[in-house]
PDB file of C-alpha atoms in Angstrom:
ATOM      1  CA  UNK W   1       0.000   0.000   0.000  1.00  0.00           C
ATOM      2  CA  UNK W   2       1.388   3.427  -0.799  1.00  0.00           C
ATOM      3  CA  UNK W   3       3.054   5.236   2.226  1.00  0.00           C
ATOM      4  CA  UNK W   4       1.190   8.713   1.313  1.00  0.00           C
ATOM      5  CA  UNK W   5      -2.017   7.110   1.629  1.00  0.00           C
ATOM      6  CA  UNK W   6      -1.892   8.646   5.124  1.00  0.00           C
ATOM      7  CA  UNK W   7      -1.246  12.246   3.621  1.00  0.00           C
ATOM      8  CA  UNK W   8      -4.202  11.535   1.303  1.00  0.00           C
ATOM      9  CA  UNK W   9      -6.258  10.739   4.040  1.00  0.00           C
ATOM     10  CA  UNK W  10      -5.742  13.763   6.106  1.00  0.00           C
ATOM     11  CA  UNK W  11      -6.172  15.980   3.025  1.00  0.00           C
ATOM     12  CA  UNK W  12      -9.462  13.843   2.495  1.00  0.00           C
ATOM     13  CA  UNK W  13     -10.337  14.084   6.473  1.00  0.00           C
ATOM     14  CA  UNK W  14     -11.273  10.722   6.373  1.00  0.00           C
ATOM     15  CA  UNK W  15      -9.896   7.414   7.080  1.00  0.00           C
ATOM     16  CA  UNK W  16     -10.109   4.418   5.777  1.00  0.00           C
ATOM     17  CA  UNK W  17     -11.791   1.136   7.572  1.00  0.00           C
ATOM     18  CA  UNK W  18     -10.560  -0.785   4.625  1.00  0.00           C
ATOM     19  CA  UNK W  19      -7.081   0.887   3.162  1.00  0.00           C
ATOM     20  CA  UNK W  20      -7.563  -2.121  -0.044  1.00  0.00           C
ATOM     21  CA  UNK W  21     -10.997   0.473  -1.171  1.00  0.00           C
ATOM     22  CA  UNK W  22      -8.478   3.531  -1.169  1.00  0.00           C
ATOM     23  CA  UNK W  23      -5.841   1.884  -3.090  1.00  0.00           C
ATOM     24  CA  UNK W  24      -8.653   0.354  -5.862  1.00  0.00           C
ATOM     25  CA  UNK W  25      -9.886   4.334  -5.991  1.00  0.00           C
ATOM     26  CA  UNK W  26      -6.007   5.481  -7.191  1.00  0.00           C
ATOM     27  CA  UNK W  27      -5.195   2.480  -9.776  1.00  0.00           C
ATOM     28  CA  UNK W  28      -6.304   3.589 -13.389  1.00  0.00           C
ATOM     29  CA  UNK W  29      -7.636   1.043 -15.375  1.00  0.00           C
ATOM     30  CA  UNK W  30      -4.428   1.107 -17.537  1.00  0.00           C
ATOM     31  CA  UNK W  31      -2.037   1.035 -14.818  1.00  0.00           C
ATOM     32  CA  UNK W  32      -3.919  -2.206 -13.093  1.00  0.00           C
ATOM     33  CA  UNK W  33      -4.038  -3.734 -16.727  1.00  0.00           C
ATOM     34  CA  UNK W  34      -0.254  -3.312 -16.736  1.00  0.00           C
ATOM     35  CA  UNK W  35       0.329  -5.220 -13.482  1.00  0.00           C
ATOM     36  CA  UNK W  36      -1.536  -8.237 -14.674  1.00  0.00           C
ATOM     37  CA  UNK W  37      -4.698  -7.164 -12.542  1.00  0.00           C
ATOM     38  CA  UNK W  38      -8.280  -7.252 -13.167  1.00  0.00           C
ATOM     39  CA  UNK W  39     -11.142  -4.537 -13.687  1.00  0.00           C
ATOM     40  CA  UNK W  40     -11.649  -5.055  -9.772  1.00  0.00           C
ATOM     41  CA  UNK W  41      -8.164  -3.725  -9.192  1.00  0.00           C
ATOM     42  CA  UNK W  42      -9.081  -0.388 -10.892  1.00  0.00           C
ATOM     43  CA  UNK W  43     -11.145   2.864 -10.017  1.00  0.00           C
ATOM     44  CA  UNK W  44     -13.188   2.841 -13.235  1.00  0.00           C
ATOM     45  CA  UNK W  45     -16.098   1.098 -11.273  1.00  0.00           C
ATOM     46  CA  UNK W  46     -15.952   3.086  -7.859  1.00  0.00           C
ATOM     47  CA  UNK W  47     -15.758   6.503 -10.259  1.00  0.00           C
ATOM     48  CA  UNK W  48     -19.342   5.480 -11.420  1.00  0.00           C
ATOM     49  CA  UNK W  49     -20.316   4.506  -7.742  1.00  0.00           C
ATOM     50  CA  UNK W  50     -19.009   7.765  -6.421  1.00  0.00           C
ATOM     51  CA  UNK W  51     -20.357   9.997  -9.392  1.00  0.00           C
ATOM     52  CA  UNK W  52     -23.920   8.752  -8.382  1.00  0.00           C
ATOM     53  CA  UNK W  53     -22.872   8.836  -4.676  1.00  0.00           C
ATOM     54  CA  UNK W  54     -21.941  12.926  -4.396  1.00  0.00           C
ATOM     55  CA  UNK W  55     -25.575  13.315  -6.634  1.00  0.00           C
ATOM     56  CA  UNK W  56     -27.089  11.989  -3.340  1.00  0.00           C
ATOM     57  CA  UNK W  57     -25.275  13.455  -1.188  1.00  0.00           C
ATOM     58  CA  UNK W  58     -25.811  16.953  -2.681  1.00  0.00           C
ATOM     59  CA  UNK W  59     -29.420  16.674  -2.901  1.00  0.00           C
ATOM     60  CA  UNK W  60     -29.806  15.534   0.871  1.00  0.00           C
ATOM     61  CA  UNK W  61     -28.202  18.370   1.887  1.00  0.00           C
ATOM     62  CA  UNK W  62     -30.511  21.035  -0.425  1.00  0.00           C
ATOM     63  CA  UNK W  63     -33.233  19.191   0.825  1.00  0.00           C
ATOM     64  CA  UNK W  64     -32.188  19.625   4.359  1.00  0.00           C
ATOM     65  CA  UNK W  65     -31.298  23.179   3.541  1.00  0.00           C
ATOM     66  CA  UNK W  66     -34.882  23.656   2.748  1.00  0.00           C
ATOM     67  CA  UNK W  67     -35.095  23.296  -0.955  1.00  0.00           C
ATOM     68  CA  UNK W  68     -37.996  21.725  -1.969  1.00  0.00           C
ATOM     69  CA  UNK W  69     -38.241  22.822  -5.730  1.00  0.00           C
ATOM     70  CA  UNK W  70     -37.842  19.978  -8.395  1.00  0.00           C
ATOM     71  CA  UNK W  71     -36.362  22.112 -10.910  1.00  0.00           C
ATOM     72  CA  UNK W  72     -34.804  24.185  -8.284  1.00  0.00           C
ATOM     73  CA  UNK W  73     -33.441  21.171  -7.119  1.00  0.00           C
ATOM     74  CA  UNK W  74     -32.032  19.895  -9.943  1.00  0.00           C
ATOM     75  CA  UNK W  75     -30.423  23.173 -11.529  1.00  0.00           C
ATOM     76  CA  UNK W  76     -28.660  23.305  -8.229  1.00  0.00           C
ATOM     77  CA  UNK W  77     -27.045  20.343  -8.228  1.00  0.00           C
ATOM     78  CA  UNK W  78     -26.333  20.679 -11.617  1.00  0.00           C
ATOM     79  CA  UNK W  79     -24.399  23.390 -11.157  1.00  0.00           C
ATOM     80  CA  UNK W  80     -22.954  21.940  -8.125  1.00  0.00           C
ATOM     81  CA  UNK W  81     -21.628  18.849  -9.216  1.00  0.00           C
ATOM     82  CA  UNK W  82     -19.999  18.871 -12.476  1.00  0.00           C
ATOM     83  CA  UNK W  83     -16.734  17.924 -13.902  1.00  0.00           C
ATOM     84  CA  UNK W  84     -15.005  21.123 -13.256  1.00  0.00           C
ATOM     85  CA  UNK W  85     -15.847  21.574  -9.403  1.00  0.00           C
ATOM     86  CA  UNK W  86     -14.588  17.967  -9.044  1.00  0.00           C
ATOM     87  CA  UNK W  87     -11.341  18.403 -10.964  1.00  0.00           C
ATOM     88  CA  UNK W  88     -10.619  21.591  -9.115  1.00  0.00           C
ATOM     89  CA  UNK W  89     -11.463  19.805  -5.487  1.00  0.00           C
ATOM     90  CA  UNK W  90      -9.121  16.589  -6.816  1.00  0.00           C
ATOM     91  CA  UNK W  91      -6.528  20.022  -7.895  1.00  0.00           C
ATOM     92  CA  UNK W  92      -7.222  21.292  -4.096  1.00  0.00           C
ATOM     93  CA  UNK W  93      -5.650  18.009  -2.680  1.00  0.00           C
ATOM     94  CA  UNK W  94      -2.916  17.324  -5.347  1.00  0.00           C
ATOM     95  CA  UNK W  95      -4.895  13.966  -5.728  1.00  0.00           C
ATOM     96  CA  UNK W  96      -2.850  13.413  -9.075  1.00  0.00           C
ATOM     97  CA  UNK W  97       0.336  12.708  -6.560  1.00  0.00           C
ATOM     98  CA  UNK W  98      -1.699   9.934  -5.451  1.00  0.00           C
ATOM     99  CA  UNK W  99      -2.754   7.876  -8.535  1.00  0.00           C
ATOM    100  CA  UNK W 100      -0.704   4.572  -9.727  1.00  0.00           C
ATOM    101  CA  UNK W 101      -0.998   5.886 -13.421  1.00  0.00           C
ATOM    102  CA  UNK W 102      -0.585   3.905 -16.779  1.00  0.00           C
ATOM    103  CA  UNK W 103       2.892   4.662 -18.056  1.00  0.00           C
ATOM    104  CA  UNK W 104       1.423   5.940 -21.853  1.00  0.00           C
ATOM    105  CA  UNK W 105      -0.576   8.595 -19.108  1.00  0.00           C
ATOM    106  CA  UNK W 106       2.115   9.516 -17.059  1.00  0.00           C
ATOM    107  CA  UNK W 107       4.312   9.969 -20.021  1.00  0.00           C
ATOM    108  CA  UNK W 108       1.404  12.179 -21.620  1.00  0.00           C
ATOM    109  CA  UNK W 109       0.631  13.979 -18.438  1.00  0.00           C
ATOM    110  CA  UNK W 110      -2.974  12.677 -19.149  1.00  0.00           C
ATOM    111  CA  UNK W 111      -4.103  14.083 -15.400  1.00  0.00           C
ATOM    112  CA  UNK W 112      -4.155  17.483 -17.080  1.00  0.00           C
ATOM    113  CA  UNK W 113      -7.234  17.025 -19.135  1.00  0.00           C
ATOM    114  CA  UNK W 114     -10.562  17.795 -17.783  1.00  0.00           C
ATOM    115  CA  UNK W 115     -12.377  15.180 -16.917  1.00  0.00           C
ATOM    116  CA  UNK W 116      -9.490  12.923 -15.292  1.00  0.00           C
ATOM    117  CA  UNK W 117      -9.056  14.271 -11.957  1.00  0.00           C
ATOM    118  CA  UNK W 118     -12.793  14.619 -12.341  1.00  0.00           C
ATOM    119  CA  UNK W 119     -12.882  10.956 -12.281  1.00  0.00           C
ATOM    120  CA  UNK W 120     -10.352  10.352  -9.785  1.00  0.00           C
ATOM    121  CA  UNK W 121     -12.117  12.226  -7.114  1.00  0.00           C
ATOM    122  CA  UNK W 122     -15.577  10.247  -7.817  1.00  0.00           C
ATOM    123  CA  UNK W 123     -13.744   7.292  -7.494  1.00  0.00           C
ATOM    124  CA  UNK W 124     -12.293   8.253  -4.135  1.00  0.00           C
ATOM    125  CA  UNK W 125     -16.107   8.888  -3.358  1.00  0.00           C
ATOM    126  CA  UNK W 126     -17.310   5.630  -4.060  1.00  0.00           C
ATOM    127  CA  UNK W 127     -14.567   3.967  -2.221  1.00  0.00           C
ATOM    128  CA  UNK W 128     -15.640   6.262   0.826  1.00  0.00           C
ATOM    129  CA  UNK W 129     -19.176   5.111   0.152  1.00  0.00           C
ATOM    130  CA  UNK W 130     -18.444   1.434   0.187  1.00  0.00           C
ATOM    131  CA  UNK W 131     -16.202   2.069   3.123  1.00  0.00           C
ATOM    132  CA  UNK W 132     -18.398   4.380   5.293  1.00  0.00           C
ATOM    133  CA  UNK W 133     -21.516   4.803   3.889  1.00  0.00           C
ATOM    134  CA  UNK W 134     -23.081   8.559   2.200  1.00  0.00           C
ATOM    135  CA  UNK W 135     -21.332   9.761   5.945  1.00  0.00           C
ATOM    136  CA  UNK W 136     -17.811   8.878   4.984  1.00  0.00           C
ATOM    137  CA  UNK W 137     -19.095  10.910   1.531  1.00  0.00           C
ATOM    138  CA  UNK W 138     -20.338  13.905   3.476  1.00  0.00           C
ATOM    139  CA  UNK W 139     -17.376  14.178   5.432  1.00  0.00           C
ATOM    140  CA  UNK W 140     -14.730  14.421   2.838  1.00  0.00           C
ATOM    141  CA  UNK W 141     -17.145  16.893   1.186  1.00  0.00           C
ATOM    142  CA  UNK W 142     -17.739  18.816   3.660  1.00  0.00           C
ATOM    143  CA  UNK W 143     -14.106  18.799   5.103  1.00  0.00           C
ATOM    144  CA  UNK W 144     -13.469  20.096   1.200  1.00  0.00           C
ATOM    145  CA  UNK W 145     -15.300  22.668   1.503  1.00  0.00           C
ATOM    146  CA  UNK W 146     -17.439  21.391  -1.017  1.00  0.00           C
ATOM    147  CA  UNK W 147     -20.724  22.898   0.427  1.00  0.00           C
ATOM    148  CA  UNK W 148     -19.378  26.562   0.921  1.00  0.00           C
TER     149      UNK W 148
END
């Protein structure tokens, strides 16, 4: 297991019941493919868990917030979660540092398009999820400052 997982943690504010979840959520599909590992070694799975995951998430706390509008409801969270406000909290935590990368993506650098870190950080979400529940979620968000 990577020795900065502990770093990631603390920039996460959350630790990890099951360390094997974290280290799934930072192994690209191309970089597990290289070690001879299946598509349960890699984060492509979790980053669909945790997309749907922060969706939840988000709306429980506009609901709790008071917002009871459908459309209102759903424009919000639109604008909340998207692929830019994740790749800029993955930027806030330097979660590309953490990442067991493919070597054609670390040789292209491929963390600085878009929707990669975007990915990364719904990945980390899911593995929260499956370790903690929509809590562990909620707490990394919120310790992001992902609700400010």
């Amino acid at each position: 297991m990577n020795p900065l997982y502990n770093e990631l943690e603390d920039s996460l504010g959350y630790r990890f019941g099951d360390r094997a979840l974290l280290g799934r959520a930072m192994t690209r599909f191309a970089a597990a493919k290289e070690e001879g590992q299946g598509d349960d070694h890699s984060m492509d799975a979790l980053a669909t868990l945790g997309d749907a995951v922060i969706d939840v998430v988000v709306l429980e706390h506009l609901i709790a917030g008071g917002m009871e509008s459908k459309g209102e409801l759903s424009l919000t969270k639109m604008n909340m979660v998207n692929m830019t406000v994740l790749r800029r909290l993955a930027e806030s935590i330097s979660l590309d540092q953490y990442v067991t990368w493919g070597k054609g993506e670390s040789g292209q650098e491929i963390w600085r398009s878009g929707r990669v870190l975007a990915e990364c950080m719904e990945a980390v979400c899911g593995a929260a999820y499956l370790d903690g529940g929509t809590e562990a979620v909620r707490k990394i968000l919120i310790h992001l400052a992902f609700f400010l």
